[in-house]
XYZ file of C-alpha atoms in Angstrom:
602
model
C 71.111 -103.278 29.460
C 70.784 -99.829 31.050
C 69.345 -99.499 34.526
C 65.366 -98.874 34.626
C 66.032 -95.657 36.950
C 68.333 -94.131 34.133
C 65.708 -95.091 31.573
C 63.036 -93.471 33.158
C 64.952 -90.783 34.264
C 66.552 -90.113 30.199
C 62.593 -89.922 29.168
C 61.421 -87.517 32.034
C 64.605 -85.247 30.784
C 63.294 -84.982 26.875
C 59.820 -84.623 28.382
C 60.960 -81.804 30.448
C 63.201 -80.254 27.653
C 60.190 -80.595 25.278
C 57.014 -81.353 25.971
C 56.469 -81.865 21.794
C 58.770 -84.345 22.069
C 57.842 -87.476 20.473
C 58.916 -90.870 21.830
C 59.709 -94.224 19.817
C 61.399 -97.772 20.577
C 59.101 -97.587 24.203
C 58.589 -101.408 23.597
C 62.002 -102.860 23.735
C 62.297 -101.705 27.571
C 59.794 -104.396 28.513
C 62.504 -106.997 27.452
C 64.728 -105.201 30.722
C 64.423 -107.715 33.636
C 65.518 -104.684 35.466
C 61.723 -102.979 34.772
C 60.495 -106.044 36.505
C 62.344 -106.471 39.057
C 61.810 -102.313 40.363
C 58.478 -103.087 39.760
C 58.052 -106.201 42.094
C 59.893 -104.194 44.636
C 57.320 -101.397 44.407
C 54.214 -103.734 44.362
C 55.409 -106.694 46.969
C 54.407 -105.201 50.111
C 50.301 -104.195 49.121
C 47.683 -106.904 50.849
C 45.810 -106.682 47.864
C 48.500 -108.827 45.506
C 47.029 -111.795 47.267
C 44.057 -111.790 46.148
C 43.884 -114.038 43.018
C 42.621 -112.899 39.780
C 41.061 -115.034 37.066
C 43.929 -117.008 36.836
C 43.692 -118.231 40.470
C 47.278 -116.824 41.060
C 48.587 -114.537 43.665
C 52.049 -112.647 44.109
C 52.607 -116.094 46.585
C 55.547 -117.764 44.875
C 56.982 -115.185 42.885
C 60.623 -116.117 40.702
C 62.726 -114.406 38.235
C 61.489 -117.088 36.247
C 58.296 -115.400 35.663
C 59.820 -112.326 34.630
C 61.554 -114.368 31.984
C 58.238 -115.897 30.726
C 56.682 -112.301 30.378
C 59.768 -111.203 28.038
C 59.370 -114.057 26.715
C 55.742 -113.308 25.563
C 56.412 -109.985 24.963
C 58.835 -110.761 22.502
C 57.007 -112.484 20.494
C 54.020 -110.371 21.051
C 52.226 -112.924 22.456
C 51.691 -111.808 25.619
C 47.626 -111.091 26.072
C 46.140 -109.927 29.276
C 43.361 -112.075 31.288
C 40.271 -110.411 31.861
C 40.103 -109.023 35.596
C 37.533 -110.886 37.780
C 35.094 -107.977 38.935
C 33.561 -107.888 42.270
C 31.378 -105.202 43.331
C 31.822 -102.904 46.622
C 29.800 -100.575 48.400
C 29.865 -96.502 47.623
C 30.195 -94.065 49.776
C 26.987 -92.653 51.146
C 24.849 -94.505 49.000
C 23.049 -98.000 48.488
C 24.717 -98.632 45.150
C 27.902 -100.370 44.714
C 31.008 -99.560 42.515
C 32.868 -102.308 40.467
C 36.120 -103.122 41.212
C 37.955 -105.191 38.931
C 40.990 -107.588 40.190
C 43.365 -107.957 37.461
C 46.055 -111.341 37.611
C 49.643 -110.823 39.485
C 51.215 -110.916 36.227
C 49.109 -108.378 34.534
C 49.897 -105.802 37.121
C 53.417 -106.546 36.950
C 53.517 -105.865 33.271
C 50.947 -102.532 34.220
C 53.537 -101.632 36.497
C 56.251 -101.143 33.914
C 54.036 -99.611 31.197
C 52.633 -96.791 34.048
C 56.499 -96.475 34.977
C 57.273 -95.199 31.425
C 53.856 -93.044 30.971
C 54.393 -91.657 34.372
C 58.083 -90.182 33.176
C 56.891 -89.416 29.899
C 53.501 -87.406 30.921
C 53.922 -85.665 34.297
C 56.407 -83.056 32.989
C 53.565 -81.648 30.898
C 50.350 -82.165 32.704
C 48.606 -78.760 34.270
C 49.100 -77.715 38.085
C 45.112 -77.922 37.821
C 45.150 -81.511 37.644
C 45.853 -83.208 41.382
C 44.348 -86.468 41.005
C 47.358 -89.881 41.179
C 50.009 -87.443 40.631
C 53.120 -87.460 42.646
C 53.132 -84.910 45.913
C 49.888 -84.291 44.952
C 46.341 -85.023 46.806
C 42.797 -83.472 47.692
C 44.415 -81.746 49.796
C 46.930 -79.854 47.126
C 43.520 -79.000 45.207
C 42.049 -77.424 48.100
C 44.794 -75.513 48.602
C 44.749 -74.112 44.999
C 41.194 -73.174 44.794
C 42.085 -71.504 48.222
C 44.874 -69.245 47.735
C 44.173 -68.631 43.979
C 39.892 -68.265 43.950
C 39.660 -65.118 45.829
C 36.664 -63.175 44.684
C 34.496 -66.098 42.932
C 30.866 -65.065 42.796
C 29.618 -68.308 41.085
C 31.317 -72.001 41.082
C 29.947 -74.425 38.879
C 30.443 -77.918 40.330
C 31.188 -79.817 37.469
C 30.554 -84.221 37.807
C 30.921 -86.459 35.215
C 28.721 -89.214 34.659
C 30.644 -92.643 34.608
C 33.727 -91.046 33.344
C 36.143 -94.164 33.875
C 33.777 -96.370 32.551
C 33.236 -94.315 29.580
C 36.731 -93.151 28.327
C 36.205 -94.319 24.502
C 39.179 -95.838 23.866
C 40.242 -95.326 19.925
C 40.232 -91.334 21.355
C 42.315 -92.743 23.821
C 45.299 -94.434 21.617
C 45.195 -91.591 19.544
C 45.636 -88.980 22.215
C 48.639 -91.324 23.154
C 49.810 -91.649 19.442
C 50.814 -87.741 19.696
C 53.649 -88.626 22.081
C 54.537 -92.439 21.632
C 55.225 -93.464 18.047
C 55.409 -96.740 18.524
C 53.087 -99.252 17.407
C 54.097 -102.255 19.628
C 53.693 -100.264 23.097
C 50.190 -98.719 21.657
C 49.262 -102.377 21.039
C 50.108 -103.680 24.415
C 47.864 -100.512 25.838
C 45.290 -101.685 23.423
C 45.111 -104.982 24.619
C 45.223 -103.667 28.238
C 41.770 -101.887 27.361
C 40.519 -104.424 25.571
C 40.963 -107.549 27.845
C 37.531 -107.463 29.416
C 36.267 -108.844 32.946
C 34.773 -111.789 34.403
C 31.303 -112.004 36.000
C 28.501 -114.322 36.317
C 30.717 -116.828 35.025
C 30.725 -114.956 31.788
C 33.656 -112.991 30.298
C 32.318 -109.859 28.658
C 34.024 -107.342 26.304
C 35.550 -103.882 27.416
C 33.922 -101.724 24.865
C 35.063 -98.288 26.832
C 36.672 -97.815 29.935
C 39.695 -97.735 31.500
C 40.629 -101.500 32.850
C 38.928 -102.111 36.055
C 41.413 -102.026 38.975
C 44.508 -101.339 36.831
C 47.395 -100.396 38.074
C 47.324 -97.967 34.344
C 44.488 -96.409 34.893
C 45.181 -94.018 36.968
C 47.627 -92.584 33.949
C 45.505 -93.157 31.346
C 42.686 -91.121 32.818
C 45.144 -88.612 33.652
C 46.216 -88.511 29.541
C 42.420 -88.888 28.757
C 41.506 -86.138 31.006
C 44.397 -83.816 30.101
C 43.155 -82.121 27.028
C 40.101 -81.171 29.208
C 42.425 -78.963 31.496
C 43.944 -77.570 28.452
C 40.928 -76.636 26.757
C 40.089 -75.205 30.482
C 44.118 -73.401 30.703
C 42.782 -71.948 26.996
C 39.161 -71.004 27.972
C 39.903 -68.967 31.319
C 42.272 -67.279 29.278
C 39.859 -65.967 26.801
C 37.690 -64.980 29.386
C 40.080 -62.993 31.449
C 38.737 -59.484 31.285
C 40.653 -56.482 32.783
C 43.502 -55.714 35.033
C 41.462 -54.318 37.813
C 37.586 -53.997 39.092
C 36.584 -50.468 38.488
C 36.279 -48.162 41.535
C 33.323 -47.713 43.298
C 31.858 -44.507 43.162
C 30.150 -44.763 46.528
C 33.426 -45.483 47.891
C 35.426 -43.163 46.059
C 32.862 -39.945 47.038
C 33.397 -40.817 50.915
C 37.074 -41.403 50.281
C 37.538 -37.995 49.057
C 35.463 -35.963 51.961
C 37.495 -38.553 54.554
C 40.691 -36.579 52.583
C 39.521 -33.096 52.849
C 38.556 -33.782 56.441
C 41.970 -34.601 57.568
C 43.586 -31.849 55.231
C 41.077 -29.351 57.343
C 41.769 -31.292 61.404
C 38.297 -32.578 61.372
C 39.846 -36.238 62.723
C 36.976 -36.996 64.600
C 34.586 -36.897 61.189
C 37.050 -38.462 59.385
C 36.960 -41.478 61.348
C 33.021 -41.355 61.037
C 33.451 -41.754 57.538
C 36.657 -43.640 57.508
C 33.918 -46.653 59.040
C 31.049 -45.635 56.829
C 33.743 -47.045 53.970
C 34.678 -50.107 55.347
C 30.757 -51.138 54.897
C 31.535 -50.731 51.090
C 33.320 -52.518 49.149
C 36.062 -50.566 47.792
C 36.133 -52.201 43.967
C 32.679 -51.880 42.214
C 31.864 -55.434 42.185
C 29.002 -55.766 39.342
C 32.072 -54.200 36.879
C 31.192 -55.844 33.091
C 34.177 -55.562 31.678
C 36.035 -57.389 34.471
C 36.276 -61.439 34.531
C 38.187 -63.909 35.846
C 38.081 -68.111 35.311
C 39.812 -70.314 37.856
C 39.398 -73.861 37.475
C 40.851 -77.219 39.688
C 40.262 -80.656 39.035
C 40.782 -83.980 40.692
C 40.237 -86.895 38.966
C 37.111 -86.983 37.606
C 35.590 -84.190 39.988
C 36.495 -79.932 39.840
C 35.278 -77.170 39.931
C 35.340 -73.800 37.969
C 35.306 -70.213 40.323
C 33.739 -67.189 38.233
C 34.615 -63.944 39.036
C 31.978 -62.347 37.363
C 27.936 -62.693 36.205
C 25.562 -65.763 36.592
C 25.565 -65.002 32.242
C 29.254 -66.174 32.264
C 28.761 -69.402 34.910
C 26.030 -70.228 32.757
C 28.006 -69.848 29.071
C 30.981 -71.513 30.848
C 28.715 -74.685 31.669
C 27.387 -75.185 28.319
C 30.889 -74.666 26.683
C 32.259 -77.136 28.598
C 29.267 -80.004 28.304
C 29.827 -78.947 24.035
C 33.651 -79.848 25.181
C 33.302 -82.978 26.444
C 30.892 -84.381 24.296
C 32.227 -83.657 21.467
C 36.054 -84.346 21.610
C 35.794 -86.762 24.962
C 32.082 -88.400 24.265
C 31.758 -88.198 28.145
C 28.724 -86.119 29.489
C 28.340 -83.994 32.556
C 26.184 -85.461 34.988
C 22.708 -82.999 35.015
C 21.717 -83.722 38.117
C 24.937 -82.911 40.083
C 26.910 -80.208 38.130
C 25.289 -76.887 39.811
C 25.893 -73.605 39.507
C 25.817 -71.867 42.912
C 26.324 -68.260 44.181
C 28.833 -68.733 46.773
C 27.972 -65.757 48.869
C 24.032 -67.162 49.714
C 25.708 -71.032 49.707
C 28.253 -73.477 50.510
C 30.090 -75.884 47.402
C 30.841 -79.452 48.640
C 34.536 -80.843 47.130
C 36.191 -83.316 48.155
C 34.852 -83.793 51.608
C 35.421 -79.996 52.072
C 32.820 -77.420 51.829
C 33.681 -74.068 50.151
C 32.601 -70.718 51.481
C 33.153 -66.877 50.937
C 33.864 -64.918 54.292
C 33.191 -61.764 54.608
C 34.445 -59.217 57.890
C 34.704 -55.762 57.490
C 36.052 -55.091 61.106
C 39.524 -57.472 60.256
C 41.555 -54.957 58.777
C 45.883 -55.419 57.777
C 48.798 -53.911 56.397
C 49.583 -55.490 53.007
C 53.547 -55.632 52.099
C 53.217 -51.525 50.859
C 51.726 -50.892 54.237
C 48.080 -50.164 53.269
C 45.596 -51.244 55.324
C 43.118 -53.547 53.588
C 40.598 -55.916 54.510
C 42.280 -58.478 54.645
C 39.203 -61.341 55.588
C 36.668 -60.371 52.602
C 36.121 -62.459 49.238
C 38.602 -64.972 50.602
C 37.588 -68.742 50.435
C 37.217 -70.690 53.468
C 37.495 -74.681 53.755
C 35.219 -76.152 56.587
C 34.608 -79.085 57.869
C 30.888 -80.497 56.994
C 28.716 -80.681 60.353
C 27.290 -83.746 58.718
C 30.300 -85.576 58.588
C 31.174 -85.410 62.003
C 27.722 -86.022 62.994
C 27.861 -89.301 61.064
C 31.332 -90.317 62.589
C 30.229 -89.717 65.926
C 27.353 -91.517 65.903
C 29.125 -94.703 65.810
C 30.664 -93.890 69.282
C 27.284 -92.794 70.985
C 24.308 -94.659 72.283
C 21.157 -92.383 73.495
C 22.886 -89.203 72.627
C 25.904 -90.381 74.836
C 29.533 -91.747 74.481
C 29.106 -95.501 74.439
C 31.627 -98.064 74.108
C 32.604 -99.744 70.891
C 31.413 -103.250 71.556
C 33.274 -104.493 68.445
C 36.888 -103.679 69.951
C 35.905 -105.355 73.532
C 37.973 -108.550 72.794
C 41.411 -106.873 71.535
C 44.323 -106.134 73.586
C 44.563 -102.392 75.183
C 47.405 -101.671 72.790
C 45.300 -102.303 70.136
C 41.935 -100.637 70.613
C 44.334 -97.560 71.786
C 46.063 -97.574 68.190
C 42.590 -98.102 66.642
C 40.785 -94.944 68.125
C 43.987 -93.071 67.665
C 43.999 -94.050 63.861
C 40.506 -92.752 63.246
C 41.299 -89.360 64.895
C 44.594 -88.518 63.168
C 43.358 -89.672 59.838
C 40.433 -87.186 60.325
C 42.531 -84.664 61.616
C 45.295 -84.848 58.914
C 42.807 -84.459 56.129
C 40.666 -81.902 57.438
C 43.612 -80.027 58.705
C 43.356 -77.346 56.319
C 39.475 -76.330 57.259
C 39.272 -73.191 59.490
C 36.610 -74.887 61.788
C 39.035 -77.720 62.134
C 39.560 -77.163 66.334
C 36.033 -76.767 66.611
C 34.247 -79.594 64.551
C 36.979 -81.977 65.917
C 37.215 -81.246 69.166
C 33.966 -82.073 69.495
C 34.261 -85.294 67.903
C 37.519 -85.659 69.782
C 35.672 -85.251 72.941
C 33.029 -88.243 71.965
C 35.550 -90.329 70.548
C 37.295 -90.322 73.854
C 35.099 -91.085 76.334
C 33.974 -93.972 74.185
C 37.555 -94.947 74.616
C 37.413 -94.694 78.439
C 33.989 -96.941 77.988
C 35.494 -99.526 75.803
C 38.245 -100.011 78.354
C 35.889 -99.929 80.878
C 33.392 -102.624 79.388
C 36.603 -104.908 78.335
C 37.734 -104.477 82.378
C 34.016 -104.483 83.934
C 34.983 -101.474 85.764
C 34.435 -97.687 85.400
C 36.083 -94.870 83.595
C 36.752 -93.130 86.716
C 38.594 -96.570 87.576
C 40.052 -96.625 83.986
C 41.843 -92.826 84.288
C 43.311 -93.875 87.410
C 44.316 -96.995 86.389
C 45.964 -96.062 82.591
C 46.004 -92.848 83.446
C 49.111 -90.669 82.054
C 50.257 -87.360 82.119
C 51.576 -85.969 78.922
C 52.952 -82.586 78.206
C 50.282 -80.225 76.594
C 51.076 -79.412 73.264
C 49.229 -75.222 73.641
C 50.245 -74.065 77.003
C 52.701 -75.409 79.749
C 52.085 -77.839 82.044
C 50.878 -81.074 81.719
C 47.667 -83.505 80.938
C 46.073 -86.914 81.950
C 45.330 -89.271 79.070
C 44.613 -92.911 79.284
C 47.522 -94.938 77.688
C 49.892 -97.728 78.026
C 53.125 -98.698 78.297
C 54.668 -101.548 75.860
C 58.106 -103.267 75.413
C 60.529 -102.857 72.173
C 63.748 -103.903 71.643
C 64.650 -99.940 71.524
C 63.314 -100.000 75.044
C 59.918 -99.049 76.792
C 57.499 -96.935 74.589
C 54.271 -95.333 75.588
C 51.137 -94.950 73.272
C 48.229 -92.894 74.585
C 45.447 -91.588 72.931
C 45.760 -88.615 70.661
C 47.304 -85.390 72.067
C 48.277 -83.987 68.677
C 46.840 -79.580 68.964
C 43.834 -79.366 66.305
C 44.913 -76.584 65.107
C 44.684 -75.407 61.158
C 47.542 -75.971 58.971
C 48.648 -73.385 56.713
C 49.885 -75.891 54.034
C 48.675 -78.689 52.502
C 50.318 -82.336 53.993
C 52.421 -83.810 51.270
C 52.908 -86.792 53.093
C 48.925 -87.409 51.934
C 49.707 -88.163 48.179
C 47.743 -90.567 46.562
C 48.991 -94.191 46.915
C 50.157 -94.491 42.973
C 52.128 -91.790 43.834
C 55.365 -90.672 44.376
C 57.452 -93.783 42.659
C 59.980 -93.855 45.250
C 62.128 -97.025 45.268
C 61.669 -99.338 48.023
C 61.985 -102.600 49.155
C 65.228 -103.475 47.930
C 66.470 -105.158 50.887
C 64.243 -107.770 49.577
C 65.641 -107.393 46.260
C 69.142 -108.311 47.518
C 67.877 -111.660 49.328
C 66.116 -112.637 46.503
C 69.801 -111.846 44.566
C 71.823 -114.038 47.463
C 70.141 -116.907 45.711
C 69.888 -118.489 49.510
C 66.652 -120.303 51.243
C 66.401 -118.833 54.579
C 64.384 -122.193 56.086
C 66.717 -124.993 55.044
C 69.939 -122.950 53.999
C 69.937 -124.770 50.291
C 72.095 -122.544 47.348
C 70.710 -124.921 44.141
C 67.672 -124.707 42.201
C 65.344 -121.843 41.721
C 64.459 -119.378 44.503
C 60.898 -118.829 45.417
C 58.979 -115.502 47.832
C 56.739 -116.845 50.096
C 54.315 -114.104 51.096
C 51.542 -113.143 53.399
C 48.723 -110.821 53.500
C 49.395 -109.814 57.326
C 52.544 -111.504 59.613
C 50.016 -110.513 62.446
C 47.277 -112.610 60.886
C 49.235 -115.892 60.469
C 50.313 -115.800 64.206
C 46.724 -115.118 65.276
C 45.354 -118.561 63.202
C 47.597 -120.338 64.968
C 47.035 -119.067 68.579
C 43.287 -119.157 67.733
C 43.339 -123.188 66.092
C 45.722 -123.867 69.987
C 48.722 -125.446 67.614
C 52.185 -124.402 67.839
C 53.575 -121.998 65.779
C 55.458 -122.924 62.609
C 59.476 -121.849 62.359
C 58.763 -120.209 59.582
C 56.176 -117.953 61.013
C 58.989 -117.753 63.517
C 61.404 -116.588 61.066
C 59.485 -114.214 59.820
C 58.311 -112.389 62.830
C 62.079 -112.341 63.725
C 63.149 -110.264 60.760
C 59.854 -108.720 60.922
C 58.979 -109.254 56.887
C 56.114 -110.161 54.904
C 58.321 -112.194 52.746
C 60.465 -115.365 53.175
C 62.961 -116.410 50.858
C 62.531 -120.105 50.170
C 63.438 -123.310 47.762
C 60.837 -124.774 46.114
C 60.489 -127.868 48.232
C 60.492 -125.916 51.628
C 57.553 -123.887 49.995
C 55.714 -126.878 49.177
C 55.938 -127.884 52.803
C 54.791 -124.377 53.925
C 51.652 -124.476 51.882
C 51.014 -128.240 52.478
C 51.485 -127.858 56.312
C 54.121 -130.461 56.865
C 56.923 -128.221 57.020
């Protein structure tokens, strides 16, 4: 059998070559071990593959001779899916909660393989509109497009649609997929996927729409599902494209001309009278009818269309696209939350982001021809919500003051260090792009790091002024020369001694969006295969045994297991040991010295 990289990589080609191509005999590649195997190597290292599904089984105790039971099923189409045991969790900014389904270990191995295939099949012809679980491709990748490509949008409609992955109807599903994969047995096993229902209340209950809760597919299949909605978009904004240019305006024009005259006649001094007088008009006549333009971004189940021309249009555009989805998706635009707003009186909220159109008349540059434009005006801004920092800070402050965090008293200074510094940089690297991004942060920087200092202080029962002498260390600046005083600490590695002290990253505004951000289905890069080849050597690493079948023994965190111990005053097992030592999740182990593990007497 062929390797699964030079599978997947012979079905991106034809995708690429042709994106009519149509694809048959999918099904037999889930009877290649090799699928299963790239896909336990992908999955192995996530926390959340030990938490048990319906089944009560984890990724704890994984064997190749599970991946031969799967075939096995599969082959003889017997293999069904176990409904996902649904939990509930709490929304964002809100009192409701969101379901979350937990599918079986199994399940989302044989998920794994089937998004695999879709993945190489489907991303060659999805849209540059759509960012949402796409490889090198985030929030930040869709703010960057409505950005650079949105200039001049009078009115956005914020588009939101009600319960969209709960509502995906599935027999428009499978037939969206039918017009790429001819092949009965795959659309079956996708089928049975959406059709495997969840278990709550001690009830299981059919999937009647919806994508499956929690799957590792779903992702891709809303992706497919939400496609032909960006083409019918691509198609729309290009029958409302009006014009190559925005008329002139005559205002402008008339003072252009006397500006002309007056410097064919010497009279520089008027000139540059009226040469201000035009940049307080806009040079374009900006009401023009027979000029349009549609821009439109989506992520996931959220976007956003820019109009460049009259309410009339915003408003026409909204009811085409509610028709739209209706009709060929059955989904429905959520009434209360898709608005149409003039972005020049107000701000658009997406994606954490708020949208805004800046206008300066007095920040003028040469374009590539050397013309001096306004450079500042009808361009769209990304800023950082007030609210949002107002909301993060407040966990920090007590009485309208830094406080300390009482929660992180108890851990070691390494620790609460690394814990303030995570919460700054992850704030920081998404709202990097935002033009306010020094000022909004620095200001939470500033809060977040005397409650640092006061953390430190109330762990110590001593002061901050005591605390900056004590941990005190100077850093290079990263504007300017010269150096700075942060609090930090010093910390032993085998590479030798490191330092960590709080952030000292420059909050300044990127230009470009971070790649490294991409959503965490995505990119499918190959890892893990050091574990592949222990699991190959066939060897327990407790004992030393070479016969019978090799099991993984895994953990959620290595940090964890060491902490129960040290908590419960009991030594520490070898094999927590052993793994600390080679610094792994994962222990290779025979069946009996796994029994002992889980029954304590090892």
């Amino acid at each position: 059998m062929q390797k699964a990289k030079t599978i997947l990589t012979i079905l991106n080609e034809k995708s690429v070559r042709n994106k009519q191509f149509v694809f048959d005999r999918l099904y037999r590649n889930m009877f290649n071990p090799d699928f299963f195997i790239e896909a336990y190597q992908k999955m192995y290292a996530k926390p959340g593959n030990m938490t048990a599904g319906t089944d009560e089984q984890t990724i704890d105790g994984f064997k190749k001779s599970k991946i031969d039971g799967l075939i096995a099923q599969l082959q003889n189409e017997q293999y069904y899916p176990t409904p996902v045991r649904r939990t509930y969790i709490p929304k964002k900014n809100s009192i409701k909660k969101r379901p979350l389904g937990i599918p079986s270990f199994e399940d989302k191995l044989v998920q794994e393989v089937v998004r695999k295939m879709l993945d190489a099949i489907y991303e060659p012809i999805f849209l540059d509109t759509s960012h949402g679980f796409r490889p090198n491709r985030s929030c930040q990748t869709a703010l960057f497009q409505l950005k650079s490509t949105c200039r001049g949008t009078k009115w956005v409609v914020e588009g939101d649609i009600t319960g969209c992955f709960d509502n995906i109807d599935h027999e428009i599903l499978l037939q969206i997929l039918s017009l790429k994969i001819n092949d009965g047995r795959f659309l079956e096993l996708i089928r049975r996927f959406l059709k495997a229902g969840y278990f709550e209340f001690r009830q299981v209950k059919n999937s009647l729409s919806g994508v499956p809760q929690g799957g590792i597919i779903s992702p891709i299949l809303s992706n497919i599902y939400l496609h032909e909605f960006d083409v019918y978009m691509e198609e729309l904004a290009k029958k409302l494209t009006k014009g190559t240019s925005k008329k002139p305006n005559p205002a402008y024009r008339k003072l252009e001309g006397r500006r002309t005259y007056c410097l064919q006649t010497k009279r520089y001094e008027e000139a540059a009278d009226l040469l201000q007088k035009m940049r307080k008009l806009p040079s374009k006549d900006q009401m023009d009818s027979e000029y349009a333009r549609v821009k439109y971004v989506r992520y996931a189940d959220d976007f956003v269309i820019c109009v460049d021309g009259n309410k009339e249009l915003a408003e026409q555009i909204k009811q085409d696209v509610t028709l739209f989805l209706r009709e060929n998706l059955k989904l429905e635009l959520n009434a209360d939350k898709t608005l149409i707003t003039n972005l020049k009186d107000e701000r658009v909220r997406f994606l954490g982001y708020e949208l805004s159109k800046s206008h300066d008349d007095t920040i003028v540059e040469k374009n590539s021809n050397g013309v001096k434009k306004r450079s500042i005006n009808e361009t769209i801004q990304l800023l950082v919500p007030s609210e949002v920092i107002s909301r993060k800070i407040q966990q920090f402050m007590e009485n309208g003051k830094s406080a300390s965090f009482k929660a992180r008293v108890n851990l070691p200074l390494l620790d609460i260090i690394n814990e303030y510094n995570s919460e700054i940089r992850g704030l920081y690297e998404y709202y990097s792009l935002a033009t306010d991004v020094a000022v909004k942060l620095g200001k939470y920087k500033h809060y977040h790091y005397w409650s640092l200092l006061k953390t430190i202080a109330h762990k110590e029962k001593s002061t901050t002024t005591k605390v900056k002498a004590k941990y005190g260390i100077d850093v290079p600046r990263k504007v300017g020369k010269g150096t700075r005083r942060l609090v930090g600490v010093k910390y032993s590695t085998k590479e030798g001694e490191r330092v960590m002290t709080y952030f000292n990253d420059s909050l300044k505004m990127q230009k470009e969006p971070n790649t490294t951000l991409s959503d965490k289905y995505c990119p499918d890069v190959m890892t893990g295969r050091q574990l592949i080849n222990r699991l190959n050597a066939n060897v327990c690493e407790l004992c030393g045994k070479q016969e019978g079948e090799i099991e993984v023994h895994h953990v959620r965190k290595l940090k964890d297991i060491k902490d129960k111990y040290k908590k419960r005053g009991k030594a520490i097992p070898d094999w927590v040991l052993i793994m600390s030592k080679i610094r792994r999740k994962t222990l290779i182990v025979c069946e009996f010295c796994h029994h002992n593990i889980h029954s304590g007497k090892y």
